[in-house]
């Protein structure tokens, strides 16, 4: 299947700092990527849809100035958690859609565990 | 928007038994229903999917059924093995006005297979 690479896998940072997470589709082009947040033992909650060459679409309740998304190319989307606080600690996962089919399948990155001290 | 309900939240079975996880969805326009398996701390992996023009799909020990009229779909795992233990998520896809489609996930089912 298609490969989606996500880095870093784990990051620990101090409160007030910013953290950037990268999501790359390695063997296919993805005009659309998705960013999710997952709390322990809970489901994946969609945060935003990242569209190549245009602004991201954020879900209700997600602060766009807090979670900056950039989708500068067909293979790379980044999520920057700005001025991180302990409540931002979570597992963040990206996914990318393989556009080769009319209803492209979704493939996930390996996730990033963010811990804000 | 779409709402996906998934049951049960936990399921414990003995090795060799069958396991069934059920999901319902609300948006009749949804036409793509994937199932993901997620082991602790790892990425969700697509294990099987079904589109609305098909009622059933099987891949070795895994099968998925879809009832569009009732708006529910189910995952069936036969001859379960300890390595099947994981959290399973169902999802439904509906296309937004922009043409992009997005997945709505169920809350997940933790499957525990005892040897």
PDB file of C-alpha atoms in Angstrom:
ATOM      1  CA  UNK A   1       0.000   0.000   0.000  1.00  0.00           C
ATOM      2  CA  UNK A   2       0.858   3.671  -0.159  1.00  0.00           C
ATOM      3  CA  UNK A   3       3.296   5.057   2.424  1.00  0.00           C
ATOM      4  CA  UNK A   4       2.777   8.143   4.556  1.00  0.00           C
ATOM      5  CA  UNK A   5       5.713   9.302   6.645  1.00  0.00           C
ATOM      6  CA  UNK A   6       5.189  11.436   9.745  1.00  0.00           C
ATOM      7  CA  UNK A   7       7.900  13.095  11.836  1.00  0.00           C
ATOM      8  CA  UNK A   8       8.747  13.394  14.593  1.00  0.00           C
ATOM      9  CA  UNK A   9       7.257  10.331  16.261  1.00  0.00           C
ATOM     10  CA  UNK A  10       7.643  11.815  19.708  1.00  0.00           C
ATOM     11  CA  UNK A  11       8.353  15.308  20.980  1.00  0.00           C
ATOM     12  CA  UNK A  12       8.625  16.759  24.446  1.00  0.00           C
ATOM     13  CA  UNK A  13       8.648  20.524  24.717  1.00  0.00           C
ATOM     14  CA  UNK A  14       8.303  23.308  27.224  1.00  0.00           C
ATOM     15  CA  UNK A  15       5.116  25.280  27.563  1.00  0.00           C
ATOM     16  CA  UNK A  16       5.079  28.299  25.246  1.00  0.00           C
ATOM     17  CA  UNK A  17       7.224  26.808  22.504  1.00  0.00           C
ATOM     18  CA  UNK A  18       6.050  25.862  19.017  1.00  0.00           C
ATOM     19  CA  UNK A  19       6.254  22.399  17.522  1.00  0.00           C
ATOM     20  CA  UNK A  20       6.162  21.491  13.839  1.00  0.00           C
ATOM     21  CA  UNK A  21       4.982  18.078  12.637  1.00  0.00           C
ATOM     22  CA  UNK A  22       5.579  16.930   9.069  1.00  0.00           C
ATOM     23  CA  UNK A  23       3.457  14.577   6.999  1.00  0.00           C
ATOM     24  CA  UNK A  24       4.768  13.289   3.672  1.00  0.00           C
ATOM     25  CA  UNK A  25       3.261  11.001   1.070  1.00  0.00           C
ATOM     26  CA  UNK A  26       6.254   9.037  -0.176  1.00  0.00           C
ATOM     27  CA  UNK A  27       5.009   7.273  -3.273  1.00  0.00           C
ATOM     28  CA  UNK A  28       1.914   9.156  -4.351  1.00  0.00           C
ATOM     29  CA  UNK A  29       0.641  12.683  -4.689  1.00  0.00           C
ATOM     30  CA  UNK A  30      -1.942  13.927  -2.236  1.00  0.00           C
ATOM     31  CA  UNK A  31      -3.892  17.076  -2.946  1.00  0.00           C
ATOM     32  CA  UNK A  32      -5.684  16.539   0.330  1.00  0.00           C
ATOM     33  CA  UNK A  33      -4.254  15.570   3.697  1.00  0.00           C
ATOM     34  CA  UNK A  34      -6.019  15.353   7.033  1.00  0.00           C
ATOM     35  CA  UNK A  35      -4.870  16.043  10.559  1.00  0.00           C
ATOM     36  CA  UNK A  36      -6.373  14.197  13.516  1.00  0.00           C
ATOM     37  CA  UNK A  37      -5.992  14.318  17.245  1.00  0.00           C
ATOM     38  CA  UNK A  38      -6.408  11.194  19.342  1.00  0.00           C
ATOM     39  CA  UNK A  39      -6.704  11.035  23.107  1.00  0.00           C
ATOM     40  CA  UNK A  40      -5.933   7.774  24.925  1.00  0.00           C
ATOM     41  CA  UNK A  41      -8.536   5.098  24.293  1.00  0.00           C
ATOM     42  CA  UNK A  42     -10.573   7.438  22.137  1.00  0.00           C
ATOM     43  CA  UNK A  43     -11.325   7.790  18.462  1.00  0.00           C
ATOM     44  CA  UNK A  44      -9.628   9.956  15.880  1.00  0.00           C
ATOM     45  CA  UNK A  45     -11.026  13.472  15.870  1.00  0.00           C
ATOM     46  CA  UNK A  46     -10.584  15.379  12.634  1.00  0.00           C
ATOM     47  CA  UNK A  47      -8.930  18.727  13.262  1.00  0.00           C
ATOM     48  CA  UNK A  48      -8.535  20.079   9.755  1.00  0.00           C
ATOM     49  CA  UNK A  49      -8.365  19.266   6.088  1.00  0.00           C
ATOM     50  CA  UNK A  50      -5.197  20.411   4.395  1.00  0.00           C
ATOM     51  CA  UNK A  51      -5.555  21.392   0.747  1.00  0.00           C
ATOM     52  CA  UNK A  52      -2.525  21.807  -1.492  1.00  0.00           C
ATOM     53  CA  UNK A  53      -2.110  25.388  -2.591  1.00  0.00           C
ATOM     54  CA  UNK A  54      -4.975  26.790  -0.543  1.00  0.00           C
ATOM     55  CA  UNK A  55      -6.022  27.430   3.017  1.00  0.00           C
ATOM     56  CA  UNK A  56      -6.831  24.570   5.320  1.00  0.00           C
ATOM     57  CA  UNK A  57     -10.392  23.888   6.375  1.00  0.00           C
ATOM     58  CA  UNK A  58     -10.716  23.642  10.142  1.00  0.00           C
ATOM     59  CA  UNK A  59     -13.329  21.704  12.081  1.00  0.00           C
ATOM     60  CA  UNK A  60     -15.561  23.534  14.495  1.00  0.00           C
ATOM     61  CA  UNK A  61     -13.817  24.289  17.749  1.00  0.00           C
ATOM     62  CA  UNK A  62     -10.279  23.996  16.355  1.00  0.00           C
ATOM     63  CA  UNK A  63      -8.297  27.235  16.596  1.00  0.00           C
ATOM     64  CA  UNK A  64      -6.661  27.963  13.249  1.00  0.00           C
ATOM     65  CA  UNK A  65      -4.189  30.380  14.814  1.00  0.00           C
ATOM     66  CA  UNK A  66      -3.188  27.725  17.303  1.00  0.00           C
ATOM     67  CA  UNK A  67      -2.787  24.895  14.827  1.00  0.00           C
ATOM     68  CA  UNK A  68      -1.137  26.270  11.696  1.00  0.00           C
ATOM     69  CA  UNK A  69      -1.323  24.071   8.631  1.00  0.00           C
ATOM     70  CA  UNK A  70       0.741  24.468   5.486  1.00  0.00           C
ATOM     71  CA  UNK A  71       0.339  22.254   2.427  1.00  0.00           C
ATOM     72  CA  UNK A  72       2.987  23.681   0.139  1.00  0.00           C
ATOM     73  CA  UNK A  73       3.401  20.722  -2.183  1.00  0.00           C
ATOM     74  CA  UNK A  74       1.565  17.629  -3.344  1.00  0.00           C
ATOM     75  CA  UNK A  75       3.589  15.459  -0.971  1.00  0.00           C
ATOM     76  CA  UNK A  76       4.024  17.531   2.168  1.00  0.00           C
ATOM     77  CA  UNK A  77       1.743  19.014   4.795  1.00  0.00           C
ATOM     78  CA  UNK A  78       2.905  20.475   8.107  1.00  0.00           C
ATOM     79  CA  UNK A  79       1.055  21.113  11.353  1.00  0.00           C
ATOM     80  CA  UNK A  80       2.567  23.662  13.724  1.00  0.00           C
ATOM     81  CA  UNK A  81       1.269  23.776  17.276  1.00  0.00           C
ATOM     82  CA  UNK A  82       1.995  27.334  18.318  1.00  0.00           C
ATOM     83  CA  UNK A  83       2.638  28.391  21.914  1.00  0.00           C
ATOM     84  CA  UNK A  84       1.998  24.868  23.101  1.00  0.00           C
ATOM     85  CA  UNK A  85       0.446  24.268  26.528  1.00  0.00           C
ATOM     86  CA  UNK A  86       0.013  21.080  28.555  1.00  0.00           C
ATOM     87  CA  UNK A  87      -3.564  20.683  27.332  1.00  0.00           C
ATOM     88  CA  UNK A  88      -2.191  20.364  23.786  1.00  0.00           C
ATOM     89  CA  UNK A  89      -0.476  17.130  24.789  1.00  0.00           C
ATOM     90  CA  UNK A  90      -1.947  14.418  22.614  1.00  0.00           C
ATOM     91  CA  UNK A  91      -1.337  11.955  19.793  1.00  0.00           C
ATOM     92  CA  UNK A  92      -1.504  13.719  16.435  1.00  0.00           C
ATOM     93  CA  UNK A  93      -1.935  11.674  13.254  1.00  0.00           C
ATOM     94  CA  UNK A  94      -1.981  12.753   9.652  1.00  0.00           C
ATOM     95  CA  UNK A  95      -3.475  10.943   6.707  1.00  0.00           C
ATOM     96  CA  UNK A  96      -3.261  11.393   2.978  1.00  0.00           C
ATOM     97  CA  UNK A  97      -5.626  10.352   0.259  1.00  0.00           C
ATOM     98  CA  UNK A  98      -4.321   8.389  -2.683  1.00  0.00           C
ATOM     99  CA  UNK A  99      -6.031  10.112  -5.553  1.00  0.00           C
ATOM    100  CA  UNK A 100      -5.446   7.325  -8.038  1.00  0.00           C
ATOM    101  CA  UNK A 101      -8.983   6.036  -7.566  1.00  0.00           C
ATOM    102  CA  UNK A 102     -12.257   8.002  -7.796  1.00  0.00           C
ATOM    103  CA  UNK A 103     -12.726   7.425  -4.098  1.00  0.00           C
ATOM    104  CA  UNK A 104      -9.126   7.402  -3.007  1.00  0.00           C
ATOM    105  CA  UNK A 105      -8.127   5.318  -0.045  1.00  0.00           C
ATOM    106  CA  UNK A 106      -6.776   6.967   3.054  1.00  0.00           C
ATOM    107  CA  UNK A 107      -3.369   6.081   4.472  1.00  0.00           C
ATOM    108  CA  UNK A 108      -2.121   7.180   7.865  1.00  0.00           C
ATOM    109  CA  UNK A 109       1.160   8.442   9.161  1.00  0.00           C
ATOM    110  CA  UNK A 110       2.670   6.771  12.210  1.00  0.00           C
ATOM    111  CA  UNK A 111       1.577   9.550  14.529  1.00  0.00           C
ATOM    112  CA  UNK A 112       3.329  12.055  16.767  1.00  0.00           C
ATOM    113  CA  UNK A 113       3.077  11.881  20.551  1.00  0.00           C
ATOM    114  CA  UNK A 114       3.328  15.450  21.830  1.00  0.00           C
ATOM    115  CA  UNK A 115       4.040  16.050  25.504  1.00  0.00           C
ATOM    116  CA  UNK A 116       4.058  19.648  26.703  1.00  0.00           C
ATOM    117  CA  UNK A 117       5.647  20.199  30.096  1.00  0.00           C
TER     118      UNK A 117
ATOM    119  CA  UNK B   1     -22.992  16.167   9.098  1.00  0.00           C
ATOM    120  CA  UNK B   2     -22.330  12.468   9.274  1.00  0.00           C
ATOM    121  CA  UNK B   3     -22.635  10.631  12.590  1.00  0.00           C
ATOM    122  CA  UNK B   4     -21.194   7.147  13.027  1.00  0.00           C
ATOM    123  CA  UNK B   5     -22.124   4.951  15.975  1.00  0.00           C
ATOM    124  CA  UNK B   6     -20.046   1.861  16.755  1.00  0.00           C
ATOM    125  CA  UNK B   7     -20.799  -1.040  19.082  1.00  0.00           C
ATOM    126  CA  UNK B   8     -19.631  -2.670  21.223  1.00  0.00           C
ATOM    127  CA  UNK B   9     -16.926  -0.522  22.789  1.00  0.00           C
ATOM    128  CA  UNK B  10     -15.118  -3.619  24.047  1.00  0.00           C
ATOM    129  CA  UNK B  11     -15.342  -7.217  22.909  1.00  0.00           C
ATOM    130  CA  UNK B  12     -13.651 -10.197  24.497  1.00  0.00           C
ATOM    131  CA  UNK B  13     -13.590 -13.549  22.721  1.00  0.00           C
ATOM    132  CA  UNK B  14     -11.740 -16.838  22.975  1.00  0.00           C
ATOM    133  CA  UNK B  15      -9.247 -17.754  20.301  1.00  0.00           C
ATOM    134  CA  UNK B  16     -11.040 -19.425  17.422  1.00  0.00           C
ATOM    135  CA  UNK B  17     -14.373 -17.726  18.060  1.00  0.00           C
ATOM    136  CA  UNK B  18     -15.919 -15.174  15.712  1.00  0.00           C
ATOM    137  CA  UNK B  19     -16.143 -11.460  16.455  1.00  0.00           C
ATOM    138  CA  UNK B  20     -18.691  -9.028  15.076  1.00  0.00           C
ATOM    139  CA  UNK B  21     -18.519  -5.236  15.294  1.00  0.00           C
ATOM    140  CA  UNK B  22     -21.440  -3.122  14.131  1.00  0.00           C
ATOM    141  CA  UNK B  23     -21.700   0.461  12.954  1.00  0.00           C
ATOM    142  CA  UNK B  24     -24.533   2.709  11.903  1.00  0.00           C
ATOM    143  CA  UNK B  25     -24.333   5.947   9.973  1.00  0.00           C
ATOM    144  CA  UNK B  26     -26.696   8.836   9.455  1.00  0.00           C
ATOM    145  CA  UNK B  27     -25.888  10.355   6.054  1.00  0.00           C
ATOM    146  CA  UNK B  28     -27.601   8.428   3.279  1.00  0.00           C
ATOM    147  CA  UNK B  29     -25.158  10.010   0.812  1.00  0.00           C
ATOM    148  CA  UNK B  30     -22.207   8.172   2.348  1.00  0.00           C
ATOM    149  CA  UNK B  31     -20.854   5.657  -0.103  1.00  0.00           C
ATOM    150  CA  UNK B  32     -17.517   4.413   1.215  1.00  0.00           C
ATOM    151  CA  UNK B  33     -17.042   2.448   4.439  1.00  0.00           C
ATOM    152  CA  UNK B  34     -13.517   1.465   5.509  1.00  0.00           C
ATOM    153  CA  UNK B  35     -12.451  -0.425   8.617  1.00  0.00           C
ATOM    154  CA  UNK B  36      -9.164   0.287  10.383  1.00  0.00           C
ATOM    155  CA  UNK B  37      -7.170  -1.719  12.901  1.00  0.00           C
ATOM    156  CA  UNK B  38      -5.029   0.219  15.361  1.00  0.00           C
ATOM    157  CA  UNK B  39      -2.566  -1.420  17.701  1.00  0.00           C
ATOM    158  CA  UNK B  40      -1.489   0.500  20.769  1.00  0.00           C
ATOM    159  CA  UNK B  41       0.594   3.540  19.872  1.00  0.00           C
ATOM    160  CA  UNK B  42       0.604   2.744  16.170  1.00  0.00           C
ATOM    161  CA  UNK B  43      -1.063   4.104  13.078  1.00  0.00           C
ATOM    162  CA  UNK B  44      -4.496   2.907  11.969  1.00  0.00           C
ATOM    163  CA  UNK B  45      -4.192   0.332   9.196  1.00  0.00           C
ATOM    164  CA  UNK B  46      -6.881  -0.191   6.590  1.00  0.00           C
ATOM    165  CA  UNK B  47      -7.980  -3.817   6.786  1.00  0.00           C
ATOM    166  CA  UNK B  48     -11.012  -3.887   4.525  1.00  0.00           C
ATOM    167  CA  UNK B  49     -13.412  -1.474   2.885  1.00  0.00           C
ATOM    168  CA  UNK B  50     -16.719  -1.607   1.059  1.00  0.00           C
ATOM    169  CA  UNK B  51     -18.460   0.725  -1.337  1.00  0.00           C
ATOM    170  CA  UNK B  52     -22.165   1.336  -1.489  1.00  0.00           C
ATOM    171  CA  UNK B  53     -22.688  -0.626  -4.669  1.00  0.00           C
ATOM    172  CA  UNK B  54     -21.660  -3.844  -2.916  1.00  0.00           C
ATOM    173  CA  UNK B  55     -23.478  -5.642  -0.095  1.00  0.00           C
ATOM    174  CA  UNK B  56     -20.693  -7.883   1.153  1.00  0.00           C
ATOM    175  CA  UNK B  57     -16.955  -8.247   0.772  1.00  0.00           C
ATOM    176  CA  UNK B  58     -14.653 -10.919   2.123  1.00  0.00           C
ATOM    177  CA  UNK B  59     -10.892 -11.177   2.522  1.00  0.00           C
ATOM    178  CA  UNK B  60      -9.742 -14.417   4.146  1.00  0.00           C
ATOM    179  CA  UNK B  61     -10.935 -14.301   7.785  1.00  0.00           C
ATOM    180  CA  UNK B  62     -12.388 -10.807   7.512  1.00  0.00           C
ATOM    181  CA  UNK B  63     -15.705  -9.855   5.967  1.00  0.00           C
ATOM    182  CA  UNK B  64     -17.779  -6.690   5.876  1.00  0.00           C
ATOM    183  CA  UNK B  65     -21.494  -6.411   5.169  1.00  0.00           C
ATOM    184  CA  UNK B  66     -23.430  -3.287   4.256  1.00  0.00           C
ATOM    185  CA  UNK B  67     -27.152  -2.616   4.508  1.00  0.00           C
ATOM    186  CA  UNK B  68     -27.800   0.723   2.819  1.00  0.00           C
ATOM    187  CA  UNK B  69     -31.492   0.718   3.590  1.00  0.00           C
ATOM    188  CA  UNK B  70     -30.892   0.376   7.300  1.00  0.00           C
ATOM    189  CA  UNK B  71     -27.682   2.436   7.123  1.00  0.00           C
ATOM    190  CA  UNK B  72     -25.554  -0.046   8.979  1.00  0.00           C
ATOM    191  CA  UNK B  73     -22.448  -2.054   8.234  1.00  0.00           C
ATOM    192  CA  UNK B  74     -20.600  -4.738  10.156  1.00  0.00           C
ATOM    193  CA  UNK B  75     -17.152  -6.270  10.441  1.00  0.00           C
ATOM    194  CA  UNK B  76     -16.914 -10.024  10.892  1.00  0.00           C
ATOM    195  CA  UNK B  77     -13.708 -11.746  11.960  1.00  0.00           C
ATOM    196  CA  UNK B  78     -13.732 -15.540  11.967  1.00  0.00           C
ATOM    197  CA  UNK B  79     -11.295 -17.912  13.665  1.00  0.00           C
ATOM    198  CA  UNK B  80      -9.909 -15.096  15.779  1.00  0.00           C
ATOM    199  CA  UNK B  81      -6.266 -15.164  16.849  1.00  0.00           C
ATOM    200  CA  UNK B  82      -4.472 -13.313  19.678  1.00  0.00           C
ATOM    201  CA  UNK B  83      -2.803 -11.065  17.113  1.00  0.00           C
ATOM    202  CA  UNK B  84      -6.240  -9.807  16.122  1.00  0.00           C
ATOM    203  CA  UNK B  85      -6.344  -7.999  19.476  1.00  0.00           C
ATOM    204  CA  UNK B  86      -6.451  -4.264  18.746  1.00  0.00           C
ATOM    205  CA  UNK B  87      -8.826  -1.343  18.480  1.00  0.00           C
ATOM    206  CA  UNK B  88     -10.999  -1.411  15.388  1.00  0.00           C
ATOM    207  CA  UNK B  89     -12.558   1.729  13.910  1.00  0.00           C
ATOM    208  CA  UNK B  90     -15.305   1.906  11.358  1.00  0.00           C
ATOM    209  CA  UNK B  91     -15.719   5.002   9.223  1.00  0.00           C
ATOM    210  CA  UNK B  92     -18.068   6.471   6.679  1.00  0.00           C
ATOM    211  CA  UNK B  93     -17.216   8.818   3.882  1.00  0.00           C
ATOM    212  CA  UNK B  94     -19.455  11.547   2.557  1.00  0.00           C
ATOM    213  CA  UNK B  95     -18.509  14.070  -0.080  1.00  0.00           C
ATOM    214  CA  UNK B  96     -18.602  17.719   0.879  1.00  0.00           C
ATOM    215  CA  UNK B  97     -19.853  20.481  -1.410  1.00  0.00           C
ATOM    216  CA  UNK B  98     -16.262  21.310  -2.338  1.00  0.00           C
ATOM    217  CA  UNK B  99     -15.923  17.870  -3.868  1.00  0.00           C
ATOM    218  CA  UNK B 100     -13.539  16.676  -1.195  1.00  0.00           C
ATOM    219  CA  UNK B 101     -14.653  13.691   0.830  1.00  0.00           C
ATOM    220  CA  UNK B 102     -13.912  13.253   4.494  1.00  0.00           C
ATOM    221  CA  UNK B 103     -14.106  10.301   6.850  1.00  0.00           C
ATOM    222  CA  UNK B 104     -16.137  10.258  10.031  1.00  0.00           C
ATOM    223  CA  UNK B 105     -14.926   7.634  12.489  1.00  0.00           C
ATOM    224  CA  UNK B 106     -16.788   5.556  15.007  1.00  0.00           C
ATOM    225  CA  UNK B 107     -15.559   5.596  18.588  1.00  0.00           C
ATOM    226  CA  UNK B 108     -13.744   2.316  18.221  1.00  0.00           C
ATOM    227  CA  UNK B 109     -14.017  -1.234  19.555  1.00  0.00           C
ATOM    228  CA  UNK B 110     -11.288  -2.778  21.649  1.00  0.00           C
ATOM    229  CA  UNK B 111     -11.104  -6.456  20.675  1.00  0.00           C
ATOM    230  CA  UNK B 112      -9.366  -8.803  23.084  1.00  0.00           C
ATOM    231  CA  UNK B 113      -8.702 -12.352  21.907  1.00  0.00           C
ATOM    232  CA  UNK B 114      -7.694 -14.709  24.705  1.00  0.00           C
ATOM    233  CA  UNK B 115      -5.565 -17.794  23.939  1.00  0.00           C
TER     234      UNK B 115
END
